[in-house]
């Protein structure tokens, strides 16, 4: 079945560092891809998405490009802030049967001042 | 995107009791879903709440344990029945489509944090 694999965490960086969180997927066809963020004590917020190959999703300085050749959707940010500390989830929307979201295991990010 | 609220935001319950969680959306939506997030884990889909008919459950989840209602296009409930400590989780509803916006994007409520003693 469809699945998402994320970079293991936790990840700890200093403020203004460059961030990459790796995400690869296994799916039939070309699913839509998403990054969600969960701040401490809160629900999930949509961060960005891409619906077809070579699309780049971007929001709040974060970017991710849909790479079908490597089945990847890595999250990047050029200069992280303390306020970016959260858990980040990569997800895909299945194309077969019920079109549900399949999530990766999540990556906890901590940014130190 | 739609504004989604959940009640209660958190609760502490005794083993063997049941809790009903409400999800309210400020606009009509096509799809509503219920997820479970166990401590330190990712999200797992429990079921799709279907308006006017029985919910569609994922493998490993059954109606007797997690009965779901969806009486209209803006409201759904999830009941966690005969609770045990293993049911301690965050329960989240999500919505998609209709006036909520894009038909391929799910938006999540704030979650209900449940602790079972």
Coordinates of C-alpha atoms in Angstrom, one line a residue:
Chain A
X1 CA 0.0 0.0 0.0
X2 CA 0.9 3.7 -0.1
X3 CA 3.4 4.9 2.5
X4 CA 5.4 7.9 3.5
X5 CA 8.9 7.7 5.1
X6 CA 10.3 10.8 6.9
X7 CA 13.7 11.6 8.2
X8 CA 14.1 10.4 11.8
X9 CA 14.1 13.0 14.5
X10 CA 14.5 14.8 16.6
X11 CA 16.3 17.5 14.8
X12 CA 18.0 20.3 16.7
X13 CA 19.3 23.4 14.9
X14 CA 20.5 26.9 15.8
X15 CA 18.6 29.9 14.8
X16 CA 19.3 31.0 11.2
X17 CA 20.5 27.6 10.2
X18 CA 19.4 25.9 7.0
X19 CA 16.8 23.2 7.4
X20 CA 16.1 20.1 5.4
X21 CA 13.6 17.4 6.4
X22 CA 13.6 14.5 4.0
X23 CA 10.4 12.8 2.9
X24 CA 10.0 9.9 0.4
X25 CA 6.9 8.1 -0.6
X26 CA 5.7 4.9 -2.2
X27 CA 2.4 5.2 -4.1
X28 CA 0.5 4.1 -7.2
X29 CA 0.4 6.9 -9.7
X30 CA 1.1 10.5 -8.7
X31 CA -0.6 11.5 -5.5
X32 CA -0.9 14.9 -4.1
X33 CA 1.8 15.6 -1.4
X34 CA 1.5 17.7 1.7
X35 CA 3.5 19.1 4.6
X36 CA 1.6 19.7 7.9
X37 CA 3.0 21.3 11.0
X38 CA 1.9 20.7 14.6
X39 CA 2.9 23.3 17.1
X40 CA 3.1 22.3 20.8
X41 CA -0.4 21.6 22.2
X42 CA -2.2 22.3 18.9
X43 CA -3.8 20.5 16.0
X44 CA -2.3 20.2 12.5
X45 CA -1.9 23.1 10.2
X46 CA -1.4 22.8 6.5
X47 CA 2.0 24.2 5.7
X48 CA 2.2 23.6 1.9
X49 CA 1.2 21.2 -0.8
X50 CA 2.0 20.1 -4.4
X51 CA -0.4 18.3 -6.7
X52 CA 1.8 17.3 -9.6
X53 CA 5.4 16.5 -10.6
X54 CA 7.8 19.4 -10.5
X55 CA 5.3 21.6 -8.6
X56 CA 6.9 23.6 -5.8
X57 CA 4.8 24.4 -2.7
X58 CA 5.9 27.3 -0.5
X59 CA 4.7 29.1 2.6
X60 CA 6.3 31.1 5.5
X61 CA 9.7 30.6 4.0
X62 CA 9.4 26.9 3.7
X63 CA 9.6 25.1 0.3
X64 CA 9.2 21.6 -1.1
X65 CA 9.4 20.3 -4.6
X66 CA 7.5 17.3 -5.9
X67 CA 10.2 15.1 -7.5
X68 CA 8.6 12.1 -9.2
X69 CA 12.0 10.6 -10.3
X70 CA 13.1 10.3 -6.7
X71 CA 9.6 10.0 -5.2
X72 CA 10.5 12.7 -2.8
X73 CA 9.1 15.9 -1.3
X74 CA 11.8 17.3 1.0
X75 CA 11.0 20.3 3.2
X76 CA 13.5 23.1 3.2
X77 CA 13.9 26.5 4.8
X78 CA 16.9 28.8 4.4
X79 CA 17.0 30.4 7.8
X80 CA 15.0 28.9 10.7
X81 CA 13.6 30.7 13.7
X82 CA 12.8 29.7 17.2
X83 CA 9.2 29.9 16.3
X84 CA 9.6 27.1 13.8
X85 CA 10.0 24.6 16.6
X86 CA 7.2 22.0 16.0
X87 CA 6.5 18.6 14.7
X88 CA 6.4 18.3 10.9
X89 CA 4.4 15.7 9.0
X90 CA 4.8 14.7 5.4
X91 CA 1.6 13.2 3.9
X92 CA 0.2 11.9 0.6
X93 CA -3.3 11.6 -0.6
X94 CA -4.0 8.2 -2.0
X95 CA -5.5 7.8 -5.5
X96 CA -6.9 4.3 -5.1
X97 CA -10.2 3.7 -3.5
X98 CA -11.1 6.1 -0.6
X99 CA -8.8 9.1 -1.1
X100 CA -7.4 9.3 2.3
X101 CA -4.3 10.9 3.8
X102 CA -1.3 8.7 4.7
X103 CA 1.1 10.3 7.1
X104 CA 4.8 9.9 7.7
X105 CA 5.9 9.4 11.3
X106 CA 6.6 13.0 12.0
X107 CA 9.9 14.9 12.6
X108 CA 10.3 16.9 15.8
X109 CA 12.3 20.1 15.1
X110 CA 13.8 22.2 17.9
X111 CA 15.4 25.6 17.1
X112 CA 17.8 27.0 19.7
X113 CA 18.4 30.8 20.0
Chain B
X1 CA -10.3 27.6 4.8
X2 CA -13.0 26.6 7.2
X3 CA -13.0 27.2 10.9
X4 CA -13.2 23.9 12.8
X5 CA -13.9 23.6 16.5
X6 CA -13.8 20.5 18.7
X7 CA -15.3 19.9 22.1
X8 CA -14.0 19.1 24.6
X9 CA -10.5 20.3 24.1
X10 CA -9.3 17.8 26.7
X11 CA -10.7 15.4 29.2
X12 CA -9.6 12.9 31.8
X13 CA -11.9 9.9 32.0
X14 CA -12.2 6.7 34.0
X15 CA -11.7 3.3 32.6
X16 CA -14.9 1.7 31.3
X17 CA -16.7 5.0 30.6
X18 CA -17.4 6.6 27.2
X19 CA -16.7 10.0 25.8
X20 CA -18.3 11.8 22.9
X21 CA -16.3 14.3 21.0
X22 CA -17.9 17.0 18.8
X23 CA -16.6 18.5 15.6
X24 CA -18.3 21.7 14.3
X25 CA -17.4 23.5 11.0
X26 CA -18.5 27.0 10.1
X27 CA -19.4 26.1 6.6
X28 CA -20.7 23.1 4.7
X29 CA -18.1 20.5 3.8
X30 CA -18.1 17.4 1.6
X31 CA -16.0 15.1 3.7
X32 CA -15.3 14.8 7.4
X33 CA -12.7 12.4 8.9
X34 CA -11.7 11.3 12.4
X35 CA -8.0 10.6 13.2
X36 CA -6.2 9.3 16.3
X37 CA -2.7 10.4 17.3
X38 CA -1.3 8.2 20.1
X39 CA 1.4 9.8 22.3
X40 CA 4.5 10.6 20.3
X41 CA 3.1 9.0 17.2
X42 CA 1.8 10.0 13.8
X43 CA -1.9 10.2 12.8
X44 CA -4.0 7.2 11.9
X45 CA -7.3 7.5 10.2
X46 CA -10.2 6.0 12.2
X47 CA -13.0 6.5 9.8
X48 CA -14.7 8.7 7.3
X49 CA -17.9 10.2 8.6
X50 CA -20.6 10.0 5.9
X51 CA -23.6 12.4 6.0
X52 CA -26.8 10.5 6.5
X53 CA -25.3 7.0 6.5
X54 CA -22.9 4.8 8.4
X55 CA -19.3 5.8 8.7
X56 CA -16.6 4.0 6.8
X57 CA -14.0 2.5 9.2
X58 CA -10.4 1.7 8.5
X59 CA -8.9 -1.6 9.3
X60 CA -8.5 -2.1 13.0
X61 CA -11.3 0.2 14.0
X62 CA -14.9 -0.9 14.6
X63 CA -18.2 0.8 15.0
X64 CA -18.9 -0.7 18.5
X65 CA -15.8 0.9 19.8
X66 CA -15.9 4.2 17.9
X67 CA -19.5 5.0 16.9
X68 CA -19.7 8.1 14.6
X69 CA -22.5 10.3 13.7
X70 CA -22.8 12.9 11.0
X71 CA -26.3 14.4 10.9
X72 CA -25.6 17.2 8.5
X73 CA -22.8 18.8 6.4
X74 CA -21.3 20.9 9.3
X75 CA -21.3 18.6 12.3
X76 CA -20.0 15.2 13.4
X77 CA -19.4 13.3 16.6
X78 CA -17.0 10.5 17.6
X79 CA -17.6 8.4 20.7
X80 CA -14.8 6.5 22.3
X81 CA -16.6 3.6 24.1
X82 CA -15.7 1.5 27.1
X83 CA -12.4 3.3 27.4
X84 CA -9.1 1.8 28.6
X85 CA -5.7 3.5 29.1
X86 CA -4.7 2.5 25.6
X87 CA -7.3 4.9 24.3
X88 CA -5.3 7.8 25.7
X89 CA -4.6 9.9 22.5
X90 CA -5.4 13.1 20.7
X91 CA -8.4 12.7 18.5
X92 CA -8.7 15.1 15.6
X93 CA -11.4 15.7 13.0
X94 CA -10.6 17.0 9.6
X95 CA -12.7 18.3 6.7
X96 CA -12.4 18.6 3.0
X97 CA -14.3 20.0 0.1
X98 CA -17.5 22.0 -0.2
X99 CA -17.2 25.5 1.1
X100 CA -14.0 24.5 3.0
X101 CA -12.0 25.1 -0.1
X102 CA -9.8 22.9 -2.2
X103 CA -11.3 19.4 -2.9
X104 CA -7.9 17.7 -2.4
X105 CA -6.8 19.3 0.9
X106 CA -7.8 18.3 4.4
X107 CA -8.0 20.9 7.2
X108 CA -7.8 19.8 10.8
X109 CA -9.5 20.8 14.0
X110 CA -7.5 21.7 17.2
X111 CA -7.9 18.1 18.6
X112 CA -9.2 16.6 21.7
X113 CA -6.6 15.4 24.2
X114 CA -8.0 12.3 26.0
X115 CA -6.4 10.7 29.1
X116 CA -7.9 7.5 30.4
X117 CA -7.0 6.5 34.0

